[in-house]
mmCIF file of C-alpha atoms in Angstrom:
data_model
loop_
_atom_site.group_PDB
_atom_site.id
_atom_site.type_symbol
_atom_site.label_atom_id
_atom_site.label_comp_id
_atom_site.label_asym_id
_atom_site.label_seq_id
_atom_site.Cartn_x
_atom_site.Cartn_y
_atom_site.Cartn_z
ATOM 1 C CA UNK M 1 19.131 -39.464 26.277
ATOM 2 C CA UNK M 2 22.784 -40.038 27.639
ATOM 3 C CA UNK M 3 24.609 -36.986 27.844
ATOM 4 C CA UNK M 4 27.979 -38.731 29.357
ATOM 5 C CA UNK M 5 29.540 -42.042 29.778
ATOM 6 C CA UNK M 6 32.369 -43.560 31.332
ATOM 7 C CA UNK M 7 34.036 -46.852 32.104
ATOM 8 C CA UNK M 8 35.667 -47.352 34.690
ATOM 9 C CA UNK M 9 38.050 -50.724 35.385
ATOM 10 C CA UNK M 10 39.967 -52.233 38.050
ATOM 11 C CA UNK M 11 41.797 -55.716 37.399
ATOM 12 C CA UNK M 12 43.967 -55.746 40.475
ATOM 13 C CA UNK M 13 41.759 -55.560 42.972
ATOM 14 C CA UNK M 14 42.071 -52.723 46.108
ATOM 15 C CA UNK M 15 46.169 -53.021 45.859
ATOM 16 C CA UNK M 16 46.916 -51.949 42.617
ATOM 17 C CA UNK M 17 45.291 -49.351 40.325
ATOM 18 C CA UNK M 18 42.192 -48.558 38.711
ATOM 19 C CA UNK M 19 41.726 -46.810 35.742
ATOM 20 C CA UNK M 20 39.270 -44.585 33.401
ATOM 21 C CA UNK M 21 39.424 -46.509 29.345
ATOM 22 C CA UNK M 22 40.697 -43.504 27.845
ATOM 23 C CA UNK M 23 41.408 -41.608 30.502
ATOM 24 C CA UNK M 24 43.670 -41.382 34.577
ATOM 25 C CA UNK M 25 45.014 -43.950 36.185
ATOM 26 C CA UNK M 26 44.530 -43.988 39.352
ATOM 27 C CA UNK M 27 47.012 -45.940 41.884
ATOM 28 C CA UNK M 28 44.838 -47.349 44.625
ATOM 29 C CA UNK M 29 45.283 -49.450 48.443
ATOM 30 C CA UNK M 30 43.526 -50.065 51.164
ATOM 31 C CA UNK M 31 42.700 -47.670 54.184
ATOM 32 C CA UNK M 32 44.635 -50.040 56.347
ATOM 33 C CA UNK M 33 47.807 -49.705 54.309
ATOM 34 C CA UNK M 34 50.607 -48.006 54.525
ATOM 35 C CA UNK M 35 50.672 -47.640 50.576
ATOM 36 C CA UNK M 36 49.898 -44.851 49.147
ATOM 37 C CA UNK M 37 46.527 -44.816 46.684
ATOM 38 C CA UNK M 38 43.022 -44.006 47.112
ATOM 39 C CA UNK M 39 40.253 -45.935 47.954
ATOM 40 C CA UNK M 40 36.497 -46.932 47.591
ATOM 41 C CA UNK M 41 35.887 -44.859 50.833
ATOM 42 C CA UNK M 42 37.641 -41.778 49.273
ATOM 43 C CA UNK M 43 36.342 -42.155 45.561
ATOM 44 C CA UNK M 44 32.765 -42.949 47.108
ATOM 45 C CA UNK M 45 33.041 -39.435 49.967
ATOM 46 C CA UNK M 46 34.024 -37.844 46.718
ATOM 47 C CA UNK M 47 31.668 -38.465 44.216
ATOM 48 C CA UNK M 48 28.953 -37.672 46.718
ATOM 49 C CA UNK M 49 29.937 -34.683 48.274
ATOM 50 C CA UNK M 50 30.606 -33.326 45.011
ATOM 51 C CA UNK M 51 27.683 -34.537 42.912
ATOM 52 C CA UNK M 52 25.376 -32.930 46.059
ATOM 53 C CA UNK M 53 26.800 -29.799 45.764
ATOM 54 C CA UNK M 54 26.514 -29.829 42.228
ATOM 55 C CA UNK M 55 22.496 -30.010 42.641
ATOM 56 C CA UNK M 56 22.412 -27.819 45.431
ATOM 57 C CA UNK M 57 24.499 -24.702 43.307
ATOM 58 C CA UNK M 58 21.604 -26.039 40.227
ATOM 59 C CA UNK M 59 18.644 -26.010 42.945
ATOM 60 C CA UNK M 60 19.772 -22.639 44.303
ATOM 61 C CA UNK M 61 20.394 -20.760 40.981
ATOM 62 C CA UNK M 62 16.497 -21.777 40.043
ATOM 63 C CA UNK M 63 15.467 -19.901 43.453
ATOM 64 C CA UNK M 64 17.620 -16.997 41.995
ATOM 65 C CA UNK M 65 20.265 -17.930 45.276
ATOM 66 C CA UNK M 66 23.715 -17.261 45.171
ATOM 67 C CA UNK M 67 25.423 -21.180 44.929
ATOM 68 C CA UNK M 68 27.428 -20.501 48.267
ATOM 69 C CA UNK M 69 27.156 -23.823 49.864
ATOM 70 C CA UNK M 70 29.881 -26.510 51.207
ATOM 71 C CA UNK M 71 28.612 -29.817 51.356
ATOM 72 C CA UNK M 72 30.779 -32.511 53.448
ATOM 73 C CA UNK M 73 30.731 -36.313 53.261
ATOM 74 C CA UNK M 74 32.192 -38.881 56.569
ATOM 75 C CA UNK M 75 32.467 -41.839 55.061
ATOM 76 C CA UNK M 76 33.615 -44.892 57.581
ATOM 77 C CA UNK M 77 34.998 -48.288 57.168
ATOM 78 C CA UNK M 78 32.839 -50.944 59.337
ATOM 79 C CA UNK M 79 33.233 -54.605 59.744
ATOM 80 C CA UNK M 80 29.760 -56.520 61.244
ATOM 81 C CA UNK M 81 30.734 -58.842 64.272
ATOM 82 C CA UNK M 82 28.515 -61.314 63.623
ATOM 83 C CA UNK M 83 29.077 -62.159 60.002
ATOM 84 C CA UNK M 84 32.407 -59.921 59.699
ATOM 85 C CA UNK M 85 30.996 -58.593 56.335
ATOM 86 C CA UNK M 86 31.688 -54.972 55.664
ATOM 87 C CA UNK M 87 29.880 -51.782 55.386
ATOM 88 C CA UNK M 88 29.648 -48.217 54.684
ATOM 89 C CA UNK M 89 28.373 -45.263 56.547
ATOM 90 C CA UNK M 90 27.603 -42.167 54.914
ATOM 91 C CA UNK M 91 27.045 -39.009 57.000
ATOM 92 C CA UNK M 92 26.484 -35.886 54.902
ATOM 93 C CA UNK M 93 26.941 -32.485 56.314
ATOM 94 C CA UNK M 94 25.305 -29.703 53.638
ATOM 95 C CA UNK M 95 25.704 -25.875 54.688
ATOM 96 C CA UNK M 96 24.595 -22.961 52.634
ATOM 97 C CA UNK M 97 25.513 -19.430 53.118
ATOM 98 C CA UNK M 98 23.451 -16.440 53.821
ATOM 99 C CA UNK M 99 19.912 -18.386 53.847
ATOM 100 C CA UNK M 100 18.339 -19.063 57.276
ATOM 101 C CA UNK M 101 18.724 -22.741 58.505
ATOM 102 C CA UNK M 102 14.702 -23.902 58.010
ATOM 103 C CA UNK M 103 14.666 -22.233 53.728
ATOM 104 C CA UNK M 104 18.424 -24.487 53.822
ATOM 105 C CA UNK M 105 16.939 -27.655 55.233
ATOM 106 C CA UNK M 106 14.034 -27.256 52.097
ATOM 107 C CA UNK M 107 16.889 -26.589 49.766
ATOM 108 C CA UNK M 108 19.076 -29.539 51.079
ATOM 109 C CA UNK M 109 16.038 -32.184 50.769
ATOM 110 C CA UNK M 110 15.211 -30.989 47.485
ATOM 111 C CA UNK M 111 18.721 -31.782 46.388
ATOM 112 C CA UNK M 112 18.914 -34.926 48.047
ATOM 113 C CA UNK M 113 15.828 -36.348 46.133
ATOM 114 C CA UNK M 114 17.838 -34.979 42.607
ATOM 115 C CA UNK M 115 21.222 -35.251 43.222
ATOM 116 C CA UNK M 116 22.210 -38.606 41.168
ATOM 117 C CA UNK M 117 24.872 -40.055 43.352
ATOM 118 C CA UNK M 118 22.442 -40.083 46.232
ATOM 119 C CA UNK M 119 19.810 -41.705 44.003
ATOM 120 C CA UNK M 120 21.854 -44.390 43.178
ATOM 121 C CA UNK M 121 22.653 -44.865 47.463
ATOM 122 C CA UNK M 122 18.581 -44.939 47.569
ATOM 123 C CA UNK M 123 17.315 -45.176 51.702
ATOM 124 C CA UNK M 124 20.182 -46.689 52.469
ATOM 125 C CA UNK M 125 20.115 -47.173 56.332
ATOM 126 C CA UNK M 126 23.549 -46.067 56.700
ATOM 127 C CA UNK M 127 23.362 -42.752 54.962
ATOM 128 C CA UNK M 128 22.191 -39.683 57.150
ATOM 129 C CA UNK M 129 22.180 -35.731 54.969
ATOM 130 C CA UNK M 130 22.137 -33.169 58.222
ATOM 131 C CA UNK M 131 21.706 -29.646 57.093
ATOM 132 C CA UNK M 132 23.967 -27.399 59.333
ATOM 133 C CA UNK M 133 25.112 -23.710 59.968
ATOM 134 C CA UNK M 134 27.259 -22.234 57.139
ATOM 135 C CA UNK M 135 30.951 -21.080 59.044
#
């Protein structure tokens, strides 16, 4: 059953705005510009890093953990040189505190297989989750 839904609409394409149907506005531009607005690469680093931590603090609290964890997202703008289409890469950095590394790597993989932002990137080749020290 849903439990949330919401529409999202752009008409102006990447210089303009997007917004939520009853909801923000959001002013957006592209990464090359000097305009100010976000941008797929933000909103997409965004909804990832956040949906991912989300499931880890869930995945955590069922081991009875503390949700101490910081999960970061490098998201990068790149242009193909043969058929100058462009691409995404995603490189996730997850870190949770006081838990050695090996019971964090477990932890991280099982919220990489439920976190629902990741599900809908699938194996996407460009997409690596690294588990690393918590600082």
């Amino acid at each position: 059953f849903m439990l949330y839904e919401v529409v999202a609409v752009n008409e102006t394409g990447i210089e303009g705005e997007s917004y939520l149907v009853d909801g923000e506005t959001y002013p957006t531009s592209s990464p090359m510009s000097e305009a100010p607005g976000t941008n797929p690469e933000q909103l997409m680093g965004l909804a990832l890093a956040t949906c991912f931590n989300a499931t880890l603090h869930a995945v955590l609290k069922e081991r009875g953990l503390e949700p101490e964890s910081r999960v970061q997202v490098t998201v990068q703008l790149h242009q193909d040189e043969d058929n100058k289409e462009y691409y995404f890469t995603l490189d996730l950095e997850a870190a949770v505190d006081k838990i050695d590394l090996q019971e964090a790597k477990e932890i991280v993989e099982v919220a990489h297989k439920r976190c629902p932002v990741a599900k809908i990137v699938g194996n996407y080749e460009g997409m690596t989750v690294k588990t690393v020290p918590f600082n």
